[in-house]
CSV table of C-alpha atoms in Angstrom, one decimal:
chain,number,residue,atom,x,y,z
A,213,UNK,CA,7.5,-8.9,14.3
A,214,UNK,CA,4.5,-6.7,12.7
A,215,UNK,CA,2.3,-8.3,10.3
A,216,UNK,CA,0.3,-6.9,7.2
A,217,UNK,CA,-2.5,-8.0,5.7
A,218,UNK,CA,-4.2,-6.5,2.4
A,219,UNK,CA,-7.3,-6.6,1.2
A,220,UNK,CA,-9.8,-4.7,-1.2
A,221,UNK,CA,-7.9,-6.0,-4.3
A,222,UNK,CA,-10.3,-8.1,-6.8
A,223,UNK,CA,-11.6,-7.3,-10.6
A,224,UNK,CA,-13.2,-4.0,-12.1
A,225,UNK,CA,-13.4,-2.5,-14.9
A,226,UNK,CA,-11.3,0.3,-16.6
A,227,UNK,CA,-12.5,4.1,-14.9
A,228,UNK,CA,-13.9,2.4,-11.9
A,229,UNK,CA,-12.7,2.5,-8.4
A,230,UNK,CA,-10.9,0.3,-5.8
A,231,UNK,CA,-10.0,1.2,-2.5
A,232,UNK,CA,-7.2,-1.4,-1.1
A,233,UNK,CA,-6.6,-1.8,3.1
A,234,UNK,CA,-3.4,-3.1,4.9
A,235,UNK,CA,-3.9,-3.3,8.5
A,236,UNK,CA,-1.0,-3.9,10.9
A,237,UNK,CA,-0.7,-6.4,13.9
A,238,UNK,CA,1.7,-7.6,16.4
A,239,UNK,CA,2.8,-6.7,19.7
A,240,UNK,CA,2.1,-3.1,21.2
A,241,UNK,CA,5.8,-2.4,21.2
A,242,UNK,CA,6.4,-3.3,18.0
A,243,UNK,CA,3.0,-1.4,16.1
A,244,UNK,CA,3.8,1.5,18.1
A,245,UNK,CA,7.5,1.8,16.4
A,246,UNK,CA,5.9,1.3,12.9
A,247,UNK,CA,7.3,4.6,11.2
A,248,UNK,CA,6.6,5.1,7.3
A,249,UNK,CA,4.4,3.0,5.8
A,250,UNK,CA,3.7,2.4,1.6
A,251,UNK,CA,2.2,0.5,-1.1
A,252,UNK,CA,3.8,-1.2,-3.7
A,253,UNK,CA,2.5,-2.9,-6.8
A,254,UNK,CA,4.5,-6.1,-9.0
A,255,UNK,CA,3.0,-6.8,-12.6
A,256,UNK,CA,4.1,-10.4,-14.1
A,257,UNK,CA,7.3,-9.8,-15.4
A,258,UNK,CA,8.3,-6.4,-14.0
A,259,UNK,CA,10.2,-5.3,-10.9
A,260,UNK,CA,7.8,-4.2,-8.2
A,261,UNK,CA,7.4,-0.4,-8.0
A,262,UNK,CA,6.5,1.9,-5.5
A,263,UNK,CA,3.2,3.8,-5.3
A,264,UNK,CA,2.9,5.8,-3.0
A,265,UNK,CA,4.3,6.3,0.6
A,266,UNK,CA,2.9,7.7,3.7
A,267,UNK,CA,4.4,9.2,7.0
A,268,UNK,CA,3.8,8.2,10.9
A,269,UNK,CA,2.2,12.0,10.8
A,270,UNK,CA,0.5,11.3,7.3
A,271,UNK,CA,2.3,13.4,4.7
A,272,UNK,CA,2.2,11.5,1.2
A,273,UNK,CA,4.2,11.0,-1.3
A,274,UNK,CA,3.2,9.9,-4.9
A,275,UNK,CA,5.2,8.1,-7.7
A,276,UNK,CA,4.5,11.2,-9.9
A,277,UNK,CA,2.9,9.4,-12.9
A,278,UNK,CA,0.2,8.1,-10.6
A,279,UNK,CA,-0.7,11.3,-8.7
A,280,UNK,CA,-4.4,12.7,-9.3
A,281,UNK,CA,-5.5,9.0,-9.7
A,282,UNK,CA,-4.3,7.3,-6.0
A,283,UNK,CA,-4.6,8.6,-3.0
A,284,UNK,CA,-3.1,6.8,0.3
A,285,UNK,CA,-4.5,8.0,3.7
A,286,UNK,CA,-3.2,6.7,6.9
A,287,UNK,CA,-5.5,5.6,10.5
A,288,UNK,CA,-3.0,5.2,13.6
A,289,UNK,CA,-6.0,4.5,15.6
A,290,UNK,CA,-6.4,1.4,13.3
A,291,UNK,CA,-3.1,1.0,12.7
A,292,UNK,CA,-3.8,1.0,9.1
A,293,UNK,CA,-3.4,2.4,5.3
A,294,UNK,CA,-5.6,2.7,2.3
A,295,UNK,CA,-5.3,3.2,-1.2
A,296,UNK,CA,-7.9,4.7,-3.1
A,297,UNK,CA,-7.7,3.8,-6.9
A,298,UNK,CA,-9.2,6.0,-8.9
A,299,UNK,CA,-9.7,6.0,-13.1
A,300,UNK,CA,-8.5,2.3,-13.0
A,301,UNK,CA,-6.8,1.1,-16.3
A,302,UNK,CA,-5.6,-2.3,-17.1
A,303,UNK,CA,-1.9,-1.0,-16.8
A,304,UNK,CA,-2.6,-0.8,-13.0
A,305,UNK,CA,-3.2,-4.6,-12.3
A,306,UNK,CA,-0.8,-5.8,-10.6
A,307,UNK,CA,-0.3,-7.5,-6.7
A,308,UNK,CA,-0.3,-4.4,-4.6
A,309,UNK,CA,1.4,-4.6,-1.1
A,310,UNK,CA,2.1,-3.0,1.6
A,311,UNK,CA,5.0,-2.0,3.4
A,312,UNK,CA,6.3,-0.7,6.7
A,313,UNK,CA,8.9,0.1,8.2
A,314,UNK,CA,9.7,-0.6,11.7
A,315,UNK,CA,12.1,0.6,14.0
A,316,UNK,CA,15.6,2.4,14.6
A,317,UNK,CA,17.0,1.2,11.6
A,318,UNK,CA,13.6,1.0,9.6
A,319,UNK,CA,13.4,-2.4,9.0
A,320,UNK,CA,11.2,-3.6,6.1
A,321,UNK,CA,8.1,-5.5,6.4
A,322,UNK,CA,5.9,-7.1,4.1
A,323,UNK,CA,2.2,-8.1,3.5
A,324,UNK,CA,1.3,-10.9,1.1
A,325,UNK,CA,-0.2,-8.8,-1.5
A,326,UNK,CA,-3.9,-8.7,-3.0
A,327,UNK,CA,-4.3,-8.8,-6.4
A,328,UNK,CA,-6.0,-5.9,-8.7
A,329,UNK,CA,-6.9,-6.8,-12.4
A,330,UNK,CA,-8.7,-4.5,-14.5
A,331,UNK,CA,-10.4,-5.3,-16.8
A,332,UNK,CA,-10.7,-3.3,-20.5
């Protein structure tokens, strides 16, 4: 099965910048059937939400009250996304992870999370 791991999470301050990483790992066969992948975010006490979402061919999608502030980019070479975080505000901490699906039937795989806190 594929693997994520995040990182780039960690404390700043409101109007600063983070950019977050998830980079994928596992056999050949199964990175090379990786098909969308997306980041998610979970404050304490709220459902996790989706952020933003990112083809196999790198067309974007943005929950619509974060777009202009995040920006998710996608390496195949690396197998990889990122998340820029721009204008940071303490509503935005959270655990952020990452998702992809894999496969015919686009099963869902999960990183750990890293953890963003802003600070005010």
């Amino acid at each position: 099965q594929v693997q994520l791991v995040e990182s780039g999470g960690g404390l700043v301050q409101a109007g600063k910048s983070l950019r977050l990483s998830c980079t994928a790992s596992g056999s050949i066969f199964r990175i090379n059937n990786i098909n969308d992948m997306a980041w998610y975010r979970q404050a304490p006490g709220k459902p996790r939400e989706l952020v933003a979402s990112i083809t196999r061919g790198g067309s974007p999608n943005y929950e619509d009250s974060l777009k202009g502030r995040f920006t998710i980019s996608r390496n195949n070479a690396k197998n990889a996304i990122y998340l820029q975080m721009n204008s940071l505000t303490p509503e935005d901490t959270a655990v952020y992870y990452c998702n992809a699906k894999v496969g015919i039937v686009d099963h869902s795989i999960w990183g750990q999370g890293t953890q963003v806190t802003v600070s005010s």
